[in-house]
Structures are given as structure tokens and as C-alpha cells.
Amino acid sequence: KMTKGQYESKAMFEILAKKLAQIHSLNMPIKKSQNIFDYIKMLFDDFNSNPNLEDYLCNRKQNDYSKELLKVDFKLELNMIFNLLKKIPSKFVFSHNDLNVTNFLVKQSSKGSLLADHVMIIDFEYCGYNYRWADISTYFSEICVNHQHSIDTFEAQYYPHLQKQLYFLRHYIKEMHKLDSSLIGPDFAQQLTTLKLEVDFGSLVVNLIQTLYRLANANIDKPQENNLWVSLSTTVKHTY
């Protein structure tokens, strides 16, 4: 199992950037379309129809997190994101779609710096075609999730800083160009700027999905599920 330190290390950034380029360059014999925004709409409907949230939405019930969280106009956020998508187009690529820390394996003998052949990406249960920012934005956001605590929290201070993001994106573009130059434009600087914009947008989408997913959780009002509210609070503070 990969440690959090390995997951967010500089070596991992280079390794994963190259491995994602290899995955994204695959031409798989499956349906080449995406339904990520249909999925968001479904989560939004589930959130609105969750009977466990009714008292919170009507202010009959509150906890330390619910009042601020439910002030967010999620319908407005959806419309904003759908409109931005028209202005920030992105390529469809074959994607993993679940790049959290539990879906990486490291060879047990690995010590010191990670090497590419030490790292294996597993669990392609949710693989399919998606926007190319989806995997990258998920990885950047997942770094903020502290899987070492009993309660997962979103710690925004761990989101990769600009230079680290660019380090990842440069390796991704170089590897993609090496695999098939037709998959990437000839202007490296322009490609980097474009991909950075896509990933910034993608982070908004990924965090919105995580927020709606937790709000739609049928068990959110159970005392033992208070971690859902904690995780929501930290995610929304970073996003908004």
C-alpha cells in the first residue's frame, strides 16, 4: 500500500504524470463519451430529495457545519460549471476515474526514491472515457484528503502549489508527445497553459461532486456519520 508521503512526493508526481499519459493515450474499444455532468445532476437531485436533510434545509435542525454548508446555492454552482465547460473544452481520453491513495500499490522492497516500475495503479472498476482533467484534478484534490486520520478531512493547505502542478503537467505533456505527437499540439507553452486552465476548472468539478455525494448520503444524519459533515465543511471552504 502506498503511504501518504509517497502519494504526494515529487517522484510520484513525475511517475503518475507519465503513467496517466500512457493510460490517456490508449484507444479502447468502448463507448467514447462521458456522463460526468449527468452524474452531477443525479447527485443534485439525490441531495434535494434526501429526507435526512429536510430538517436542515428548513432550518429546523442544525449542527456545527450544516448552516454554512447549506447556504451554498448548489443550483447556481451547477449552472456556472456547465457554462464554464463551454468555454473550457477538454479532450476525451480513456481514464481511471478513481485515483485515490488506496488505488496504488508499491513494491514492498521499495526504499528511498520511488521508481516507475515500483508503482502500480489498480482498481479500474470506474474506468472509461472522460475529460482529460478528471484524473489529474482528482489526484491533486485527493492529496488534500488526510487518509491517515480516523475521520477523513480535506486539508486545503496540502493542495499542490503552482510550481508542483506545473511540474506534473510538464511531464504529462512531454510523455504524451513522446507516445503520439498527434495527441498533443506542437506549442508546448500553449499546451501547458491550456491544460493548467482545464485542471483548475476540473478541481471545481471534483470538489462539487464530492460535496454533493456526501450531502446525498442517506446516512448523513446518523451520529456515527458526523465525519460526512466534517469532510464537507473542509471541502466547501476550499472550493468557495
mmCIF file of C-alpha atoms in Angstrom:
data_model
loop_
_atom_site.group_PDB
_atom_site.id
_atom_site.type_symbol
_atom_site.label_atom_id
_atom_site.label_comp_id
_atom_site.label_asym_id
_atom_site.label_seq_id
_atom_site.Cartn_x
_atom_site.Cartn_y
_atom_site.Cartn_z
ATOM 1 C CA LYS A 1 0.000 0.000 0.000
ATOM 2 C CA MET A 2 1.240 3.487 -0.822
ATOM 3 C CA THR A 3 1.846 5.898 2.041
ATOM 4 C CA LYS A 4 0.554 9.458 2.014
ATOM 5 C CA GLY A 5 4.133 10.709 1.823
ATOM 6 C CA GLN A 6 4.825 8.622 -1.286
ATOM 7 C CA TYR A 7 1.470 9.615 -2.817
ATOM 8 C CA GLU A 8 2.265 13.327 -2.757
ATOM 9 C CA SER A 9 6.034 13.151 -3.332
ATOM 10 C CA LYS A 10 7.849 14.858 -6.212
ATOM 11 C CA ALA A 11 8.892 11.449 -7.539
ATOM 12 C CA MET A 12 5.264 10.345 -7.590
ATOM 13 C CA PHE A 13 4.266 13.480 -9.494
ATOM 14 C CA GLU A 14 6.631 12.550 -12.322
ATOM 15 C CA ILE A 15 5.745 8.848 -12.250
ATOM 16 C CA LEU A 16 1.993 9.387 -12.226
ATOM 17 C CA ALA A 17 2.149 12.129 -14.861
ATOM 18 C CA LYS A 18 3.836 9.687 -17.232
ATOM 19 C CA LYS A 19 1.590 6.750 -16.307
ATOM 20 C CA LEU A 20 -1.533 8.867 -16.804
ATOM 21 C CA ALA A 21 -0.273 9.996 -20.204
ATOM 22 C CA GLN A 22 0.156 6.321 -21.107
ATOM 23 C CA ILE A 23 -3.369 5.484 -19.927
ATOM 24 C CA HIS A 24 -4.884 8.559 -21.576
ATOM 25 C CA SER A 25 -3.240 7.708 -24.895
ATOM 26 C CA LEU A 26 -4.946 4.305 -25.093
ATOM 27 C CA ASN A 27 -7.578 3.803 -27.760
ATOM 28 C CA MET A 28 -10.005 1.434 -26.065
ATOM 29 C CA PRO A 29 -12.869 -0.348 -27.879
ATOM 30 C CA ILE A 30 -15.570 1.104 -25.630
ATOM 31 C CA LYS A 31 -18.067 3.945 -25.852
ATOM 32 C CA LYS A 32 -16.169 7.220 -26.233
ATOM 33 C CA SER A 33 -18.475 9.541 -24.370
ATOM 34 C CA GLN A 34 -18.817 10.863 -20.851
ATOM 35 C CA ASN A 35 -21.695 11.287 -18.446
ATOM 36 C CA ILE A 36 -19.971 13.226 -15.673
ATOM 37 C CA PHE A 37 -22.481 16.072 -15.799
ATOM 38 C CA ASP A 38 -25.438 13.715 -15.892
ATOM 39 C CA TYR A 39 -23.883 12.185 -12.792
ATOM 40 C CA ILE A 40 -23.646 15.618 -11.125
ATOM 41 C CA LYS A 41 -27.288 16.317 -11.938
ATOM 42 C CA MET A 42 -28.228 12.956 -10.435
ATOM 43 C CA LEU A 43 -26.307 13.787 -7.244
ATOM 44 C CA PHE A 44 -28.004 17.190 -7.106
ATOM 45 C CA ASP A 45 -31.428 15.531 -7.383
ATOM 46 C CA ASP A 46 -30.474 12.988 -4.710
ATOM 47 C CA PHE A 47 -29.306 15.809 -2.444
ATOM 48 C CA ASN A 48 -32.586 17.704 -2.862
ATOM 49 C CA SER A 49 -34.663 14.611 -2.255
ATOM 50 C CA ASN A 50 -32.687 13.271 0.706
ATOM 51 C CA PRO A 51 -35.287 13.092 3.529
ATOM 52 C CA ASN A 52 -32.494 13.154 6.101
ATOM 53 C CA LEU A 53 -31.643 16.706 5.031
ATOM 54 C CA GLU A 54 -35.165 18.116 5.073
ATOM 55 C CA ASP A 55 -34.959 19.460 8.635
ATOM 56 C CA TYR A 56 -31.564 21.033 7.903
ATOM 57 C CA LEU A 57 -32.767 22.676 4.707
ATOM 58 C CA CYS A 58 -35.767 24.120 6.569
ATOM 59 C CA ASN A 59 -33.576 25.287 9.482
ATOM 60 C CA ARG A 60 -35.425 23.093 11.952
ATOM 61 C CA LYS A 61 -32.174 21.317 12.676
ATOM 62 C CA GLN A 62 -28.530 22.400 12.674
ATOM 63 C CA ASN A 63 -25.099 21.204 13.638
ATOM 64 C CA ASP A 64 -21.707 22.877 13.707
ATOM 65 C CA TYR A 65 -21.357 22.586 9.927
ATOM 66 C CA SER A 66 -24.786 22.392 8.316
ATOM 67 C CA LYS A 67 -25.825 26.063 8.494
ATOM 68 C CA GLU A 68 -22.871 27.368 6.489
ATOM 69 C CA LEU A 69 -22.783 24.409 4.110
ATOM 70 C CA LEU A 70 -26.401 24.620 3.121
ATOM 71 C CA LYS A 71 -26.129 28.338 2.407
ATOM 72 C CA VAL A 72 -24.328 27.404 -0.812
ATOM 73 C CA ASP A 73 -26.579 27.754 -3.846
ATOM 74 C CA PHE A 74 -25.666 24.455 -5.494
ATOM 75 C CA LYS A 75 -28.023 25.032 -8.425
ATOM 76 C CA LEU A 76 -26.185 28.265 -9.194
ATOM 77 C CA GLU A 77 -22.876 26.409 -8.919
ATOM 78 C CA LEU A 78 -24.101 23.769 -11.365
ATOM 79 C CA ASN A 79 -25.131 26.397 -13.895
ATOM 80 C CA MET A 80 -21.781 28.168 -13.529
ATOM 81 C CA ILE A 81 -19.865 24.947 -14.115
ATOM 82 C CA PHE A 82 -21.974 23.932 -17.111
ATOM 83 C CA ASN A 83 -21.409 27.374 -18.653
ATOM 84 C CA LEU A 84 -17.665 27.257 -17.961
ATOM 85 C CA LEU A 85 -17.424 23.888 -19.672
ATOM 86 C CA LYS A 86 -18.461 25.514 -22.955
ATOM 87 C CA LYS A 87 -15.589 27.985 -22.595
ATOM 88 C CA ILE A 88 -13.015 25.446 -21.373
ATOM 89 C CA PRO A 89 -13.244 22.486 -23.740
ATOM 90 C CA SER A 90 -11.152 19.427 -22.981
ATOM 91 C CA LYS A 91 -10.237 16.251 -24.820
ATOM 92 C CA PHE A 92 -11.940 12.952 -24.050
ATOM 93 C CA VAL A 93 -9.408 10.314 -23.052
ATOM 94 C CA PHE A 94 -9.512 6.843 -21.566
ATOM 95 C CA SER A 95 -9.398 7.491 -17.798
ATOM 96 C CA HIS A 96 -9.040 5.671 -14.497
ATOM 97 C CA ASN A 97 -11.693 7.824 -12.757
ATOM 98 C CA ASP A 98 -10.786 6.924 -9.147
ATOM 99 C CA LEU A 99 -7.211 7.996 -8.370
ATOM 100 C CA ASN A 100 -7.285 7.945 -4.574
ATOM 101 C CA VAL A 101 -4.383 6.764 -2.418
ATOM 102 C CA THR A 102 -5.891 3.295 -1.894
ATOM 103 C CA ASN A 103 -5.684 2.546 -5.622
ATOM 104 C CA PHE A 104 -1.900 2.495 -5.815
ATOM 105 C CA LEU A 105 0.433 -0.325 -4.893
ATOM 106 C CA VAL A 106 4.153 -0.007 -4.225
ATOM 107 C CA LYS A 107 6.595 -2.901 -4.326
ATOM 108 C CA GLN A 108 7.354 -3.938 -0.768
ATOM 109 C CA SER A 109 11.086 -3.760 -1.379
ATOM 110 C CA SER A 110 10.863 -0.135 -2.498
ATOM 111 C CA LYS A 111 13.070 2.088 -0.349
ATOM 112 C CA GLY A 112 14.201 5.631 -0.858
ATOM 113 C CA SER A 113 13.050 7.347 -4.045
ATOM 114 C CA LEU A 114 10.196 5.812 -5.970
ATOM 115 C CA LEU A 115 10.853 4.371 -9.406
ATOM 116 C CA ALA A 116 8.240 3.958 -12.120
ATOM 117 C CA ASP A 117 8.319 0.163 -12.006
ATOM 118 C CA HIS A 118 7.748 0.274 -8.229
ATOM 119 C CA VAL A 119 4.292 1.829 -8.681
ATOM 120 C CA MET A 120 1.162 0.095 -9.933
ATOM 121 C CA ILE A 121 -2.244 1.687 -10.461
ATOM 122 C CA ILE A 122 -5.067 -0.721 -9.581
ATOM 123 C CA ASP A 123 -8.875 -0.893 -9.476
ATOM 124 C CA PHE A 124 -10.088 0.148 -12.910
ATOM 125 C CA GLU A 125 -13.688 -0.525 -11.891
ATOM 126 C CA TYR A 126 -14.783 3.002 -12.876
ATOM 127 C CA CYS A 127 -12.565 3.382 -15.946
ATOM 128 C CA GLY A 128 -13.992 4.858 -19.110
ATOM 129 C CA TYR A 129 -13.724 7.891 -21.329
ATOM 130 C CA ASN A 130 -13.720 11.215 -19.539
ATOM 131 C CA TYR A 131 -12.301 14.716 -19.810
ATOM 132 C CA ARG A 132 -8.524 14.596 -19.511
ATOM 133 C CA TRP A 133 -8.603 16.914 -16.497
ATOM 134 C CA ALA A 134 -10.680 14.430 -14.474
ATOM 135 C CA ASP A 135 -7.847 12.138 -13.372
ATOM 136 C CA ILE A 136 -5.374 14.974 -12.806
ATOM 137 C CA SER A 137 -7.783 17.166 -10.827
ATOM 138 C CA THR A 138 -8.876 14.170 -8.756
ATOM 139 C CA TYR A 139 -5.264 13.366 -7.892
ATOM 140 C CA PHE A 140 -4.491 16.963 -6.861
ATOM 141 C CA SER A 141 -7.634 17.139 -4.702
ATOM 142 C CA GLU A 142 -7.097 13.706 -3.157
ATOM 143 C CA ILE A 143 -3.733 14.887 -1.831
ATOM 144 C CA CYS A 144 -5.747 17.163 0.478
ATOM 145 C CA VAL A 145 -7.632 14.244 1.991
ATOM 146 C CA ASN A 146 -5.905 13.005 5.110
ATOM 147 C CA HIS A 147 -6.359 9.251 4.940
ATOM 148 C CA GLN A 148 -4.184 8.771 7.996
ATOM 149 C CA HIS A 149 -6.865 10.134 10.359
ATOM 150 C CA SER A 150 -9.859 8.137 11.571
ATOM 151 C CA ILE A 151 -12.009 10.920 10.080
ATOM 152 C CA ASP A 152 -11.091 11.962 6.553
ATOM 153 C CA THR A 153 -10.729 15.723 6.276
ATOM 154 C CA PHE A 154 -9.956 17.957 3.334
ATOM 155 C CA GLU A 155 -6.814 19.905 4.245
ATOM 156 C CA ALA A 156 -6.545 22.638 1.633
ATOM 157 C CA GLN A 157 -3.014 23.631 2.633
ATOM 158 C CA TYR A 158 -1.776 20.405 1.027
ATOM 159 C CA TYR A 159 -3.203 21.233 -2.403
ATOM 160 C CA PRO A 160 -0.195 21.247 -4.768
ATOM 161 C CA HIS A 161 1.301 24.708 -5.163
ATOM 162 C CA LEU A 162 1.675 26.213 -8.620
ATOM 163 C CA GLN A 163 5.206 25.019 -9.326
ATOM 164 C CA LYS A 164 4.354 21.476 -8.286
ATOM 165 C CA GLN A 165 1.271 21.479 -10.514
ATOM 166 C CA LEU A 166 3.336 22.709 -13.459
ATOM 167 C CA TYR A 167 5.981 20.069 -12.743
ATOM 168 C CA PHE A 168 3.301 17.374 -13.072
ATOM 169 C CA LEU A 169 1.717 18.895 -16.180
ATOM 170 C CA ARG A 170 5.057 19.323 -17.985
ATOM 171 C CA HIS A 171 5.890 15.645 -17.519
ATOM 172 C CA TYR A 172 2.385 14.681 -18.659
ATOM 173 C CA ILE A 173 2.630 16.727 -21.865
ATOM 174 C CA LYS A 174 6.175 15.539 -22.659
ATOM 175 C CA GLU A 175 5.177 11.897 -22.196
ATOM 176 C CA MET A 176 2.034 12.332 -24.277
ATOM 177 C CA HIS A 177 4.052 13.930 -27.063
ATOM 178 C CA LYS A 178 6.575 11.081 -26.922
ATOM 179 C CA LEU A 179 3.796 8.481 -27.169
ATOM 180 C CA ASP A 180 1.958 10.127 -30.060
ATOM 181 C CA SER A 181 2.693 13.672 -31.174
ATOM 182 C CA SER A 182 -0.722 13.845 -32.847
ATOM 183 C CA LEU A 183 -2.342 13.698 -29.379
ATOM 184 C CA ILE A 184 -0.795 16.964 -28.281
ATOM 185 C CA GLY A 185 -0.167 20.280 -30.043
ATOM 186 C CA PRO A 186 3.317 21.397 -31.120
ATOM 187 C CA ASP A 187 3.301 24.584 -28.987
ATOM 188 C CA PHE A 188 4.458 23.321 -25.581
ATOM 189 C CA ALA A 189 3.870 26.600 -23.725
ATOM 190 C CA GLN A 190 0.350 26.897 -25.109
ATOM 191 C CA GLN A 191 -0.415 23.280 -24.240
ATOM 192 C CA LEU A 192 0.781 23.860 -20.686
ATOM 193 C CA THR A 193 -1.376 26.969 -20.284
ATOM 194 C CA THR A 194 -4.417 25.200 -21.710
ATOM 195 C CA LEU A 195 -4.020 22.102 -19.557
ATOM 196 C CA LYS A 196 -3.485 24.205 -16.416
ATOM 197 C CA LEU A 197 -6.763 26.019 -17.104
ATOM 198 C CA GLU A 198 -8.556 22.705 -17.617
ATOM 199 C CA VAL A 199 -7.201 21.275 -14.361
ATOM 200 C CA ASP A 200 -8.178 24.389 -12.372
ATOM 201 C CA PHE A 201 -11.703 24.032 -13.719
ATOM 202 C CA GLY A 202 -11.638 20.299 -13.058
ATOM 203 C CA SER A 203 -10.812 20.861 -9.396
ATOM 204 C CA LEU A 204 -14.037 22.843 -9.001
ATOM 205 C CA VAL A 205 -15.980 19.993 -10.572
ATOM 206 C CA VAL A 206 -14.285 17.288 -8.495
ATOM 207 C CA ASN A 207 -14.929 19.138 -5.231
ATOM 208 C CA LEU A 208 -18.549 19.807 -6.175
ATOM 209 C CA ILE A 209 -19.039 16.107 -6.887
ATOM 210 C CA GLN A 210 -17.531 15.151 -3.523
ATOM 211 C CA THR A 211 -19.737 17.685 -1.736
ATOM 212 C CA LEU A 212 -22.980 16.584 -3.405
ATOM 213 C CA TYR A 213 -22.069 12.920 -2.957
ATOM 214 C CA ARG A 214 -21.754 13.377 0.795
ATOM 215 C CA LEU A 215 -24.890 15.511 1.054
ATOM 216 C CA ALA A 216 -26.828 12.857 -0.857
ATOM 217 C CA ASN A 217 -25.614 10.128 1.511
ATOM 218 C CA ALA A 218 -28.641 8.510 3.105
ATOM 219 C CA ASN A 219 -26.834 8.130 6.442
ATOM 220 C CA ILE A 220 -25.724 11.749 6.799
ATOM 221 C CA ASP A 221 -27.974 12.392 9.805
ATOM 222 C CA LYS A 222 -26.751 9.414 11.813
ATOM 223 C CA PRO A 223 -24.443 10.359 14.716
ATOM 224 C CA GLN A 224 -21.781 7.895 13.595
ATOM 225 C CA GLU A 225 -21.663 9.658 10.216
ATOM 226 C CA ASN A 226 -20.698 13.078 11.599
ATOM 227 C CA ASN A 227 -17.459 12.712 9.624
ATOM 228 C CA LEU A 228 -19.520 13.415 6.477
ATOM 229 C CA TRP A 229 -20.279 16.905 7.787
ATOM 230 C CA VAL A 230 -16.640 17.420 8.849
ATOM 231 C CA SER A 231 -15.343 16.383 5.434
ATOM 232 C CA LEU A 232 -17.977 18.514 3.704
ATOM 233 C CA SER A 233 -17.036 21.564 5.718
ATOM 234 C CA THR A 234 -13.350 21.393 4.824
ATOM 235 C CA THR A 235 -14.051 20.676 1.146
ATOM 236 C CA VAL A 236 -16.514 23.542 0.723
ATOM 237 C CA LYS A 237 -14.236 26.023 2.491
ATOM 238 C CA HIS A 238 -11.508 25.203 -0.049
ATOM 239 C CA THR A 239 -13.843 25.402 -3.037
ATOM 240 C CA TYR A 240 -15.762 28.548 -2.134
#
